[in-house]
Coordinates of C-alpha atoms in Angstrom, one line a residue:
X1 CA 152.5 178.1 -21.9
X2 CA 155.3 178.9 -19.4
X3 CA 155.6 176.8 -16.3
X4 CA 156.5 178.6 -13.1
X5 CA 158.1 175.5 -11.6
X6 CA 160.9 174.2 -13.7
X7 CA 162.2 170.7 -13.3
X8 CA 165.3 170.7 -11.2
X9 CA 164.5 173.9 -9.3
X10 CA 165.4 172.2 -6.0
X11 CA 169.0 171.8 -7.3
X12 CA 169.3 175.6 -7.3
X13 CA 168.1 175.6 -3.7
X14 CA 170.6 173.0 -2.7
X15 CA 173.4 174.9 -4.4
X16 CA 172.7 178.2 -2.5
X17 CA 171.8 176.7 0.9
X18 CA 174.8 176.0 3.2
X19 CA 174.9 172.3 4.3
X20 CA 175.9 171.6 7.8
X21 CA 176.0 168.0 8.8
X22 CA 177.8 166.6 11.7
X23 CA 178.1 162.9 12.3
X24 CA 177.5 161.9 15.9
X25 CA 177.7 158.6 17.6
X26 CA 174.8 157.5 19.7
X27 CA 175.9 158.2 23.3
X28 CA 174.1 155.1 24.5
X29 CA 176.3 153.0 22.2
X30 CA 179.6 152.0 23.8
X31 CA 182.8 152.8 21.9
X32 CA 184.3 150.0 19.9
X33 CA 186.8 147.7 21.6
X34 CA 188.9 147.1 18.6
X35 CA 189.7 147.9 15.0
X36 CA 190.1 145.1 12.5
X37 CA 192.3 146.4 9.7
X38 CA 192.6 145.3 6.1
X39 CA 194.8 142.2 5.5
X40 CA 197.9 142.6 3.4
X41 CA 198.6 141.7 0.7
X42 CA 195.0 141.4 -0.6
X43 CA 194.5 139.6 -2.9
X44 CA 197.1 137.1 -1.8
X45 CA 198.4 133.5 -2.2
X46 CA 199.2 131.6 -0.1
X47 CA 199.8 133.7 3.0
X48 CA 198.6 137.1 4.4
X49 CA 199.0 139.3 7.5
X50 CA 195.9 140.5 9.5
X51 CA 196.5 143.6 11.6
X52 CA 194.2 144.6 14.5
X53 CA 194.2 147.1 17.4
X54 CA 192.7 146.6 20.8
X55 CA 191.9 150.0 22.2
X56 CA 193.3 151.1 25.6
X57 CA 189.8 151.7 27.1
X58 CA 189.3 148.0 27.1
X59 CA 192.3 147.4 29.4
X60 CA 191.2 149.4 32.3
X61 CA 191.8 148.0 35.8
X62 CA 194.4 145.5 34.4
X63 CA 191.8 143.8 32.3
X64 CA 193.2 141.8 29.3
X65 CA 190.6 141.1 26.7
X66 CA 189.9 137.6 25.3
X67 CA 190.5 137.6 21.5
X68 CA 189.7 135.1 18.8
X69 CA 190.5 135.4 15.1
X70 CA 189.0 133.0 12.6
X71 CA 189.1 132.5 8.9
X72 CA 185.7 131.7 7.4
X73 CA 184.7 130.5 3.9
X74 CA 181.7 132.0 2.1
X75 CA 179.4 129.4 3.9
X76 CA 180.6 130.9 7.2
X77 CA 182.4 127.7 8.1
X78 CA 185.6 128.1 10.1
X79 CA 188.5 126.9 7.9
X80 CA 191.5 128.2 9.8
X81 CA 192.8 130.0 12.9
X82 CA 195.7 132.4 12.3
X83 CA 198.7 132.7 14.6
X84 CA 200.3 135.8 16.2
X85 CA 203.2 137.2 14.2
X86 CA 205.2 137.7 17.4
X87 CA 204.4 134.1 18.5
X88 CA 203.9 132.0 15.4
X89 CA 203.0 128.8 17.3
X90 CA 200.2 130.5 19.3
X91 CA 196.8 130.4 17.5
X92 CA 194.6 133.5 18.1
X93 CA 191.8 131.6 19.8
X94 CA 190.4 132.5 23.3
X95 CA 193.7 134.3 23.8
X96 CA 194.3 136.9 26.5
X97 CA 196.1 139.9 24.9
X98 CA 197.3 143.3 25.9
X99 CA 195.9 146.4 24.4
X100 CA 197.7 147.9 21.4
X101 CA 198.6 146.9 17.9
X102 CA 198.8 143.2 17.0
X103 CA 199.3 141.2 13.8
X104 CA 198.2 137.7 13.0
X105 CA 199.4 135.6 10.1
X106 CA 197.5 133.0 8.1
X107 CA 199.9 130.8 6.1
X108 CA 197.1 129.4 4.0
X109 CA 196.9 126.0 5.8
X110 CA 193.4 124.9 6.8
X111 CA 191.9 123.0 9.7
X112 CA 191.0 120.2 7.1
X113 CA 194.7 119.5 6.7
X114 CA 195.1 121.3 3.3
X115 CA 198.4 123.3 3.1
X116 CA 197.2 125.9 0.6
X117 CA 194.0 127.8 0.5
X118 CA 191.5 127.3 -2.3
X119 CA 191.2 130.5 -4.4
X120 CA 188.1 132.5 -3.6
X121 CA 186.6 134.9 -1.1
X122 CA 187.1 134.4 2.6
X123 CA 186.2 136.4 5.7
X124 CA 188.2 137.0 8.8
X125 CA 186.4 137.6 12.0
X126 CA 187.9 139.1 15.1
X127 CA 186.0 138.7 18.4
X128 CA 187.1 140.8 21.4
X129 CA 185.3 140.2 24.7
X130 CA 182.2 139.2 22.7
X131 CA 182.3 142.1 20.2
X132 CA 182.6 140.9 16.6
X133 CA 184.4 142.6 13.7
X134 CA 184.5 141.1 10.2
X135 CA 186.3 141.9 6.9
X136 CA 186.7 140.3 3.5
X137 CA 189.8 139.0 1.8
X138 CA 190.5 137.3 -1.6
X139 CA 192.7 134.3 -2.3
X140 CA 194.0 134.4 -5.9
X141 CA 196.7 132.3 -7.5
X142 CA 197.4 135.4 -9.7
X143 CA 198.7 137.1 -6.5
X144 CA 201.6 134.6 -6.2
X145 CA 205.0 136.2 -6.2
X146 CA 206.5 136.1 -9.7
X147 CA 203.2 135.5 -11.4

């Protein structure tokens, strides 16, 4: 007996129909205030650089956003606060910054006093005027220079 509907007939329809999809942002959602970029190197040991950008829309009327950058372990506990590359002694915590591109550096030292990070997965979380951006990074002894 011959079946009029064969399995996979819908694949033929998809192949001959033009697809038009446009991604749109919800107009009621405000644009992001910042972009948190991938740290480099990643994986790393013992230090890494974390780039981020504060968008110019945030700095209207001479407003300078308040920025905090924290390193978290997998239990979401704060283990370190990076410093700005341009000002290595200034931690990125409740810091008023100008809009534009910035880089922070984590040298691996931790708030607990340890001078090297324990290998594993960490997260870095940027807060800009209350908006939160998070990414993942990996500490690996295999990433040591000359390893």
